[in-house]
Amino acid sequence: MNHATPEDLAMSRGQRIEACRRSLSLLLIHHGANPPDGAARAAVARLRGQIAAGATAVRRDEPPPLLAPAAVARRRERAAKVVAARPSRRKAPDVDMEHLLSIAAAVMLRDGLNENELFSHRRNPALVRARHEIMYRAAKETKLSLPQIGRFLERDHSSVVHGIARHAERLGLDRPRPPGGVA
């Protein structure tokens, strides 16, 4: 039997959980830890069940669950459509973007990575080295700006500057551009 009132339906899940907690605490204050009558015991059990069910669904201290790869791909496609529809101050040359894609594909193939790993925010050393190599090669082999390279990898331009410097340092190479990013 559903005891939901119109006020209950207007509340969010978190608000309903808080209301159940308040009701439970009032019942326990009034009847004690072991209520003597069956109706009060049933109400306590029902409220505890609702709190447990809601608490597993809504935890304030836990991050949201990870998305399935298909959902990530759909979001990425939608984002690409939105970005493509938005006018840009300086459009990246198609040839350079294609070359950047081929650089990323070659690095992913060589290192055995997939797109979800490369574009994630994880800092696994192998992923970081792969991203840094892509940043370095893109800066050296294309005319893309640092913000354009960063947008491709979902990073800030300052992360691109850092990645280029670390890759050059790690392999003893010269930086392809001065630190300011001006060629």
GROMACS .gro file of N, CA and C in nm, residues 1 6 9 13 17 34 49 64 71 76 82 86 88 102 105 109 118 130-131 137 149 161 174 177 180:
model
   75
    1MET      N    1   0.085  -0.118   0.000
    1MET     CA    2   0.000   0.000   0.000
    1MET      C    3   0.089   0.124   0.000
    6PRO      N    4   0.031   1.416  -0.163
    6PRO     CA    5   0.078   1.509  -0.267
    6PRO      C    6   0.205   1.582  -0.225
    9LEU      N    7   0.499   1.353  -0.291
    9LEU     CA    8   0.532   1.344  -0.433
    9LEU      C    9   0.608   1.466  -0.482
   13ARG      N   10   1.400   1.295  -0.366
   13ARG     CA   11   1.434   1.170  -0.296
   13ARG      C   12   1.508   1.199  -0.166
   17ILE      N   13   1.391   1.105   0.220
   17ILE     CA   14   1.474   1.030   0.314
   17ILE      C   15   1.485   1.105   0.446
   34ASN      N   16   1.214  -0.026   2.156
   34ASN     CA   17   1.129  -0.141   2.123
   34ASN      C   18   0.983  -0.104   2.145
   49GLY      N   19   1.320   0.060   0.638
   49GLY     CA   20   1.333   0.007   0.502
   49GLY      C   21   1.341   0.117   0.398
   64PRO      N   22   2.902   1.018  -0.817
   64PRO     CA   23   2.798   0.953  -0.897
   64PRO      C   24   2.855   0.828  -0.964
   71ALA      N   25   2.703   0.521  -2.304
   71ALA     CA   26   2.652   0.651  -2.260
   71ALA      C   27   2.759   0.758  -2.277
   76ARG      N   28   2.963   1.219  -2.579
   76ARG     CA   29   3.073   1.276  -2.657
   76ARG      C   30   3.023   1.320  -2.795
   82VAL      N   31   2.741   1.994  -3.060
   82VAL     CA   32   2.723   2.127  -3.003
   82VAL      C   33   2.843   2.215  -3.034
   86ARG      N   34   2.872   2.558  -3.284
   86ARG     CA   35   2.908   2.688  -3.225
   86ARG      C   36   3.015   2.755  -3.311
   88SER      N   37   3.339   2.949  -3.403
   88SER     CA   38   3.467   2.954  -3.334
   88SER      C   39   3.544   3.077  -3.379
  102SER      N   40   4.496   1.109  -3.617
  102SER     CA   41   4.583   0.997  -3.654
  102SER      C   42   4.696   0.979  -3.552
  105ALA      N   43   4.531   0.805  -3.258
  105ALA     CA   44   4.502   0.665  -3.292
  105ALA      C   45   4.629   0.581  -3.289
  109LEU      N   46   4.687   0.274  -3.030
  109LEU     CA   47   4.712   0.141  -3.084
  109LEU      C   48   4.842   0.084  -3.029
  118LEU      N   49   4.189   0.712  -2.262
  118LEU     CA   50   4.266   0.830  -2.302
  118LEU      C   51   4.197   0.959  -2.259
  130ALA      N   52   5.101   0.872  -2.250
  130ALA     CA   53   5.037   0.870  -2.383
  130ALA      C   54   4.979   1.007  -2.416
  131ARG      N   55   4.909   1.069  -2.319
  131ARG     CA   56   4.853   1.203  -2.343
  131ARG      C   57   4.964   1.304  -2.371
  137ARG      N   58   5.351   1.574  -2.991
  137ARG     CA   59   5.350   1.553  -3.135
  137ARG      C   60   5.253   1.648  -3.205
  149ILE      N   61   4.453   2.193  -2.897
  149ILE     CA   62   4.504   2.061  -2.860
  149ILE      C   63   4.441   2.019  -2.727
  161VAL      N   64   5.077   2.273  -2.206
  161VAL     CA   65   5.212   2.327  -2.189
  161VAL      C   66   5.293   2.233  -2.098
  174ASP      N   67   6.392   1.871  -2.767
  174ASP     CA   68   6.366   2.015  -2.760
  174ASP      C   69   6.216   2.037  -2.759
  177ARG      N   70   5.767   2.436  -2.918
  177ARG     CA   71   5.726   2.577  -2.916
  177ARG      C   72   5.779   2.640  -2.788
  180GLY      N   73   5.533   3.012  -2.405
  180GLY     CA   74   5.412   3.091  -2.427
  180GLY      C   75   5.322   3.033  -2.534
   0.00000   0.00000   0.00000
